[in-house]
mmCIF file of C-alpha atoms in Angstrom:
data_model
loop_
_atom_site.group_PDB
_atom_site.id
_atom_site.type_symbol
_atom_site.label_atom_id
_atom_site.label_comp_id
_atom_site.label_asym_id
_atom_site.label_seq_id
_atom_site.Cartn_x
_atom_site.Cartn_y
_atom_site.Cartn_z
ATOM 1 C CA UNK I 1272 0.000 0.000 0.000
ATOM 2 C CA UNK I 1273 1.354 3.444 -0.934
ATOM 3 C CA UNK I 1274 1.971 5.392 2.230
ATOM 4 C CA UNK I 1275 3.746 8.519 3.451
ATOM 5 C CA UNK I 1276 4.409 9.009 7.155
ATOM 6 C CA UNK I 1277 5.650 12.200 8.767
ATOM 7 C CA UNK I 1278 7.080 13.047 12.134
ATOM 8 C CA UNK I 1279 6.685 14.810 14.399
ATOM 9 C CA UNK I 1280 2.987 15.505 14.125
ATOM 10 C CA UNK I 1281 3.537 18.968 15.577
ATOM 11 C CA UNK I 1282 6.486 21.049 16.683
ATOM 12 C CA UNK I 1283 7.016 24.294 18.556
ATOM 13 C CA UNK I 1284 10.305 26.168 18.248
ATOM 14 C CA UNK I 1285 11.596 29.610 19.102
ATOM 15 C CA UNK I 1286 12.248 32.168 16.420
ATOM 16 C CA UNK I 1287 15.792 31.907 15.072
ATOM 17 C CA UNK I 1288 16.185 28.218 15.897
ATOM 18 C CA UNK I 1289 16.633 25.421 13.380
ATOM 19 C CA UNK I 1290 14.429 22.362 13.022
ATOM 20 C CA UNK I 1291 14.223 19.174 10.997
ATOM 21 C CA UNK I 1292 11.081 17.408 9.858
ATOM 22 C CA UNK I 1293 11.046 13.748 8.847
ATOM 23 C CA UNK I 1294 9.262 11.766 6.153
ATOM 24 C CA UNK I 1295 9.252 8.024 5.463
ATOM 25 C CA UNK I 1296 7.502 6.562 2.449
ATOM 26 C CA UNK I 1297 6.538 3.360 0.740
ATOM 27 C CA UNK I 1298 5.405 4.383 -2.729
ATOM 28 C CA UNK I 1299 5.802 2.512 -5.978
ATOM 29 C CA UNK I 1300 6.653 3.322 -8.673
ATOM 30 C CA UNK I 1301 8.564 6.249 -7.182
ATOM 31 C CA UNK I 1302 8.853 9.331 -9.370
ATOM 32 C CA UNK I 1303 9.766 12.205 -7.097
ATOM 33 C CA UNK I 1304 9.370 13.588 -3.599
ATOM 34 C CA UNK I 1305 8.037 17.035 -2.818
ATOM 35 C CA UNK I 1306 7.792 19.169 0.254
ATOM 36 C CA UNK I 1307 4.908 21.606 0.452
ATOM 37 C CA UNK I 1308 4.186 24.442 2.862
ATOM 38 C CA UNK I 1309 0.556 25.065 3.682
ATOM 39 C CA UNK I 1310 -0.452 28.205 5.510
ATOM 40 C CA UNK I 1311 -3.774 28.218 7.324
ATOM 41 C CA UNK I 1312 -6.620 28.775 4.876
ATOM 42 C CA UNK I 1313 -4.391 28.425 1.842
ATOM 43 C CA UNK I 1314 -3.531 25.675 -0.585
ATOM 44 C CA UNK I 1315 -0.180 23.836 -0.419
ATOM 45 C CA UNK I 1316 2.754 25.610 -2.047
ATOM 46 C CA UNK I 1317 5.722 23.661 -3.369
ATOM 47 C CA UNK I 1318 9.067 24.169 -1.630
ATOM 48 C CA UNK I 1319 11.249 21.502 -3.252
ATOM 49 C CA UNK I 1320 10.997 18.621 -5.694
ATOM 50 C CA UNK I 1321 13.599 15.837 -5.800
ATOM 51 C CA UNK I 1322 13.895 12.932 -8.174
ATOM 52 C CA UNK I 1323 15.489 9.563 -7.410
ATOM 53 C CA UNK I 1324 18.972 10.774 -8.304
ATOM 54 C CA UNK I 1325 18.906 13.953 -6.213
ATOM 55 C CA UNK I 1326 19.790 13.692 -2.543
ATOM 56 C CA UNK I 1327 19.589 17.333 -1.527
ATOM 57 C CA UNK I 1328 17.759 20.428 -2.692
ATOM 58 C CA UNK I 1329 17.682 23.900 -1.169
ATOM 59 C CA UNK I 1330 15.203 26.732 -1.425
ATOM 60 C CA UNK I 1331 16.382 29.651 0.685
ATOM 61 C CA UNK I 1332 16.334 28.622 4.320
ATOM 62 C CA UNK I 1333 14.699 25.291 3.438
ATOM 63 C CA UNK I 1334 16.903 22.277 2.648
ATOM 64 C CA UNK I 1335 15.418 18.922 1.748
ATOM 65 C CA UNK I 1336 17.294 15.641 1.670
ATOM 66 C CA UNK I 1337 16.345 12.341 0.105
ATOM 67 C CA UNK I 1338 17.705 8.862 0.743
ATOM 68 C CA UNK I 1339 16.056 6.705 -1.899
ATOM 69 C CA UNK I 1340 17.623 3.530 -0.499
ATOM 70 C CA UNK I 1341 16.036 3.893 2.933
ATOM 71 C CA UNK I 1342 13.031 5.773 1.538
ATOM 72 C CA UNK I 1343 13.471 8.662 3.894
ATOM 73 C CA UNK I 1344 13.447 12.404 3.455
ATOM 74 C CA UNK I 1345 13.941 15.356 5.732
ATOM 75 C CA UNK I 1346 13.212 19.058 5.558
ATOM 76 C CA UNK I 1347 15.576 21.305 7.485
ATOM 77 C CA UNK I 1348 14.571 24.864 8.259
ATOM 78 C CA UNK I 1349 17.376 27.218 9.210
ATOM 79 C CA UNK I 1350 17.039 30.346 11.325
ATOM 80 C CA UNK I 1351 13.273 30.018 11.631
ATOM 81 C CA UNK I 1352 11.002 33.025 11.270
ATOM 82 C CA UNK I 1353 7.483 33.639 12.545
ATOM 83 C CA UNK I 1354 6.253 33.315 8.970
ATOM 84 C CA UNK I 1355 7.480 29.722 8.880
ATOM 85 C CA UNK I 1356 4.535 28.751 11.080
ATOM 86 C CA UNK I 1357 2.522 26.436 8.845
ATOM 87 C CA UNK I 1358 1.922 22.798 8.024
ATOM 88 C CA UNK I 1359 4.691 21.101 6.088
ATOM 89 C CA UNK I 1360 3.545 18.245 3.922
ATOM 90 C CA UNK I 1361 5.703 15.527 2.416
ATOM 91 C CA UNK I 1362 4.276 14.310 -0.882
ATOM 92 C CA UNK I 1363 5.566 11.401 -2.918
ATOM 93 C CA UNK I 1364 4.735 11.176 -6.571
ATOM 94 C CA UNK I 1365 4.013 7.803 -8.098
ATOM 95 C CA UNK I 1366 4.954 8.013 -11.746
ATOM 96 C CA UNK I 1367 3.046 6.447 -14.574
ATOM 97 C CA UNK I 1368 3.425 6.492 -18.322
ATOM 98 C CA UNK I 1369 2.756 9.643 -20.286
ATOM 99 C CA UNK I 1370 4.163 11.958 -17.624
ATOM 100 C CA UNK I 1371 1.193 11.433 -15.325
ATOM 101 C CA UNK I 1372 2.046 11.536 -11.621
ATOM 102 C CA UNK I 1373 -0.234 10.575 -8.775
ATOM 103 C CA UNK I 1374 0.486 12.349 -5.504
ATOM 104 C CA UNK I 1375 0.492 10.516 -2.170
ATOM 105 C CA UNK I 1376 0.318 12.934 0.763
ATOM 106 C CA UNK I 1377 1.608 12.659 4.275
ATOM 107 C CA UNK I 1378 -0.518 14.006 7.112
ATOM 108 C CA UNK I 1379 1.866 16.907 7.607
ATOM 109 C CA UNK I 1380 3.858 18.400 10.468
ATOM 110 C CA UNK I 1381 2.322 21.462 12.048
ATOM 111 C CA UNK I 1382 5.122 23.895 12.922
ATOM 112 C CA UNK I 1383 4.637 26.828 15.264
ATOM 113 C CA UNK I 1384 7.425 29.380 15.566
ATOM 114 C CA UNK I 1385 7.173 31.495 18.711
ATOM 115 C CA UNK I 1386 8.906 34.825 19.346
ATOM 116 C CA UNK V 856 -0.629 35.545 -13.828
ATOM 117 C CA UNK V 857 -3.615 34.352 -11.823
ATOM 118 C CA UNK V 858 -3.224 31.143 -9.871
ATOM 119 C CA UNK V 859 -5.757 28.397 -9.378
ATOM 120 C CA UNK V 860 -9.002 29.798 -8.042
ATOM 121 C CA UNK V 861 -11.830 28.006 -6.299
ATOM 122 C CA UNK V 862 -15.374 28.999 -5.493
ATOM 123 C CA UNK V 863 -16.891 29.198 -2.988
ATOM 124 C CA UNK V 864 -14.291 29.481 -0.250
ATOM 125 C CA UNK V 865 -16.764 28.107 2.287
ATOM 126 C CA UNK V 866 -20.038 26.252 2.004
ATOM 127 C CA UNK V 867 -22.348 25.120 4.767
ATOM 128 C CA UNK V 868 -25.218 22.865 3.739
ATOM 129 C CA UNK V 869 -27.559 20.388 5.338
ATOM 130 C CA UNK V 870 -27.396 16.666 4.878
ATOM 131 C CA UNK V 871 -29.239 15.658 1.734
ATOM 132 C CA UNK V 872 -28.672 18.925 -0.101
ATOM 133 C CA UNK V 873 -26.611 19.422 -3.224
ATOM 134 C CA UNK V 874 -23.434 21.476 -3.494
ATOM 135 C CA UNK V 875 -21.346 22.348 -6.522
ATOM 136 C CA UNK V 876 -17.737 23.413 -6.183
ATOM 137 C CA UNK V 877 -15.924 25.194 -8.955
ATOM 138 C CA UNK V 878 -12.256 25.295 -9.908
ATOM 139 C CA UNK V 879 -10.586 27.546 -12.441
ATOM 140 C CA UNK V 880 -7.108 26.242 -13.285
ATOM 141 C CA UNK V 881 -4.136 28.274 -14.424
ATOM 142 C CA UNK V 882 -4.646 29.244 -18.042
ATOM 143 C CA UNK V 883 -3.070 26.750 -20.415
ATOM 144 C CA UNK V 884 -2.875 23.909 -17.893
ATOM 145 C CA UNK V 885 -4.346 20.779 -19.402
ATOM 146 C CA UNK V 886 -4.154 18.768 -16.183
ATOM 147 C CA UNK V 887 -6.660 19.437 -13.434
ATOM 148 C CA UNK V 888 -6.862 17.508 -10.186
ATOM 149 C CA UNK V 889 -9.344 17.364 -7.315
ATOM 150 C CA UNK V 890 -8.244 16.451 -3.803
ATOM 151 C CA UNK V 891 -9.960 16.310 -0.439
ATOM 152 C CA UNK V 892 -8.814 16.638 3.148
ATOM 153 C CA UNK V 893 -11.206 15.418 5.784
ATOM 154 C CA UNK V 894 -10.727 16.437 9.416
ATOM 155 C CA UNK V 895 -7.487 15.168 10.891
ATOM 156 C CA UNK V 896 -6.499 13.180 7.826
ATOM 157 C CA UNK V 897 -4.077 13.632 4.978
ATOM 158 C CA UNK V 898 -5.023 15.139 1.631
ATOM 159 C CA UNK V 899 -6.282 12.449 -0.721
ATOM 160 C CA UNK V 900 -6.594 12.294 -4.453
ATOM 161 C CA UNK V 901 -10.074 12.259 -5.963
ATOM 162 C CA UNK V 902 -9.621 12.504 -9.710
ATOM 163 C CA UNK V 903 -7.581 13.846 -12.588
ATOM 164 C CA UNK V 904 -8.659 15.470 -15.849
ATOM 165 C CA UNK V 905 -6.551 15.852 -18.949
ATOM 166 C CA UNK V 906 -8.359 18.579 -20.821
ATOM 167 C CA UNK V 907 -11.999 17.461 -20.730
ATOM 168 C CA UNK V 908 -11.282 13.748 -20.273
ATOM 169 C CA UNK V 909 -11.103 11.892 -16.980
ATOM 170 C CA UNK V 910 -7.637 10.333 -16.786
ATOM 171 C CA UNK V 911 -8.075 8.759 -13.367
ATOM 172 C CA UNK V 912 -11.108 8.831 -11.105
ATOM 173 C CA UNK V 913 -10.024 6.064 -8.776
ATOM 174 C CA UNK V 914 -10.190 8.322 -5.727
ATOM 175 C CA UNK V 915 -13.835 9.298 -6.050
ATOM 176 C CA UNK V 916 -15.513 7.929 -2.923
ATOM 177 C CA UNK V 917 -18.892 6.998 -4.394
ATOM 178 C CA UNK V 918 -21.447 7.878 -7.033
ATOM 179 C CA UNK V 919 -22.724 10.859 -5.061
ATOM 180 C CA UNK V 920 -19.717 12.732 -6.431
ATOM 181 C CA UNK V 921 -19.734 13.945 -10.029
ATOM 182 C CA UNK V 922 -16.912 15.915 -11.619
ATOM 183 C CA UNK V 923 -17.069 17.611 -14.976
ATOM 184 C CA UNK V 924 -14.750 19.696 -17.084
ATOM 185 C CA UNK V 925 -16.699 20.685 -20.148
ATOM 186 C CA UNK V 926 -14.534 22.385 -22.767
ATOM 187 C CA UNK V 927 -11.393 21.546 -20.871
ATOM 188 C CA UNK V 928 -11.271 24.801 -18.924
ATOM 189 C CA UNK V 929 -12.889 25.115 -15.514
ATOM 190 C CA UNK V 930 -14.157 22.129 -13.582
ATOM 191 C CA UNK V 931 -17.051 21.501 -11.220
ATOM 192 C CA UNK V 932 -17.413 18.926 -8.495
ATOM 193 C CA UNK V 933 -20.973 18.196 -7.460
ATOM 194 C CA UNK V 934 -21.949 16.328 -4.331
ATOM 195 C CA UNK V 935 -25.526 15.058 -4.409
ATOM 196 C CA UNK V 936 -26.925 14.269 -1.914
ATOM 197 C CA UNK V 937 -24.360 15.441 0.627
ATOM 198 C CA UNK V 938 -23.646 13.336 3.715
ATOM 199 C CA UNK V 939 -22.018 14.304 7.012
ATOM 200 C CA UNK V 940 -18.785 12.489 6.119
ATOM 201 C CA UNK V 941 -18.365 14.664 3.033
ATOM 202 C CA UNK V 942 -17.295 17.565 5.245
ATOM 203 C CA UNK V 943 -13.729 18.662 4.614
ATOM 204 C CA UNK V 944 -11.595 20.900 2.463
ATOM 205 C CA UNK V 945 -11.681 20.276 -1.268
ATOM 206 C CA UNK V 946 -8.585 21.342 -3.159
ATOM 207 C CA UNK V 947 -8.120 21.759 -6.854
ATOM 208 C CA UNK V 948 -4.731 21.763 -8.560
ATOM 209 C CA UNK V 949 -3.564 22.213 -12.114
ATOM 210 C CA UNK V 950 -0.396 21.495 -14.047
ATOM 211 C CA UNK V 951 1.146 21.465 -17.457
ATOM 212 C CA UNK V 952 2.043 18.112 -18.948
ATOM 213 C CA UNK V 953 5.658 17.043 -18.502
ATOM 214 C CA UNK V 954 7.524 14.127 -19.941
ATOM 215 C CA UNK V 955 10.565 14.567 -17.683
ATOM 216 C CA UNK V 956 11.270 12.412 -14.676
ATOM 217 C CA UNK V 957 10.495 15.366 -12.466
ATOM 218 C CA UNK V 958 6.862 15.067 -13.356
ATOM 219 C CA UNK V 959 4.433 17.905 -13.599
ATOM 220 C CA UNK V 960 4.431 20.546 -10.858
ATOM 221 C CA UNK V 961 0.945 20.936 -9.472
ATOM 222 C CA UNK V 962 -0.273 24.338 -8.341
ATOM 223 C CA UNK V 963 -2.982 24.284 -5.736
ATOM 224 C CA UNK V 964 -5.961 26.504 -5.182
ATOM 225 C CA UNK V 965 -6.932 27.778 -1.727
ATOM 226 C CA UNK V 966 -9.574 25.102 -1.300
ATOM 227 C CA UNK V 967 -13.281 25.088 -0.542
ATOM 228 C CA UNK V 968 -14.223 24.264 3.023
ATOM 229 C CA UNK V 969 -17.417 22.216 2.968
ATOM 230 C CA UNK V 970 -19.434 21.668 6.112
ATOM 231 C CA UNK V 971 -22.388 19.300 6.011
ATOM 232 C CA UNK V 972 -24.733 19.614 8.999
#
């Protein structure tokens, strides 16, 4: 069964601190792994996309890693800001022919950054 | 450039009533997806259009849900009759086709929050 699991479920950190969110997946056939940020009342917004051959990808203060052998990914946030408070969703794309990808979502990690 | 838009943003209806959600994808995007997030659960796939054709509707929960995309532009998702368990946030996403291994980036709308009483 295709599944994406995230930990922790929620996290509270102080502004300026770093944090790391985890994602484990069992998805086949694997196409790529994405991290999304979802602010309250908004739709998910893509942060990074990594294919099988990529093991790290950065987007500003966000750095994602991927270990395709162990089927694990992490999202590291550096020097957190209040605006980083959101849900972070790990999404694995199952690839099919014709460029069609089916997204399998994790339940998300709810991050709260406090001043 | 406008992003994916959805209407309405919120809808509160009674059990047994009908509701129609609308999604306007990014102009030029042939792929349109519907997703749903019920309370406390992860977002789940409902169906995928390529232009006006249904590519994959394996996530549609039952025949009370009907999605259309006439003309290959905007799409509607009708729930008739609505049940309590249909409450949740319904997201629409759109993308261009891609033949690369990266796949097609999906851009999400803000969602419609549906409450069935």
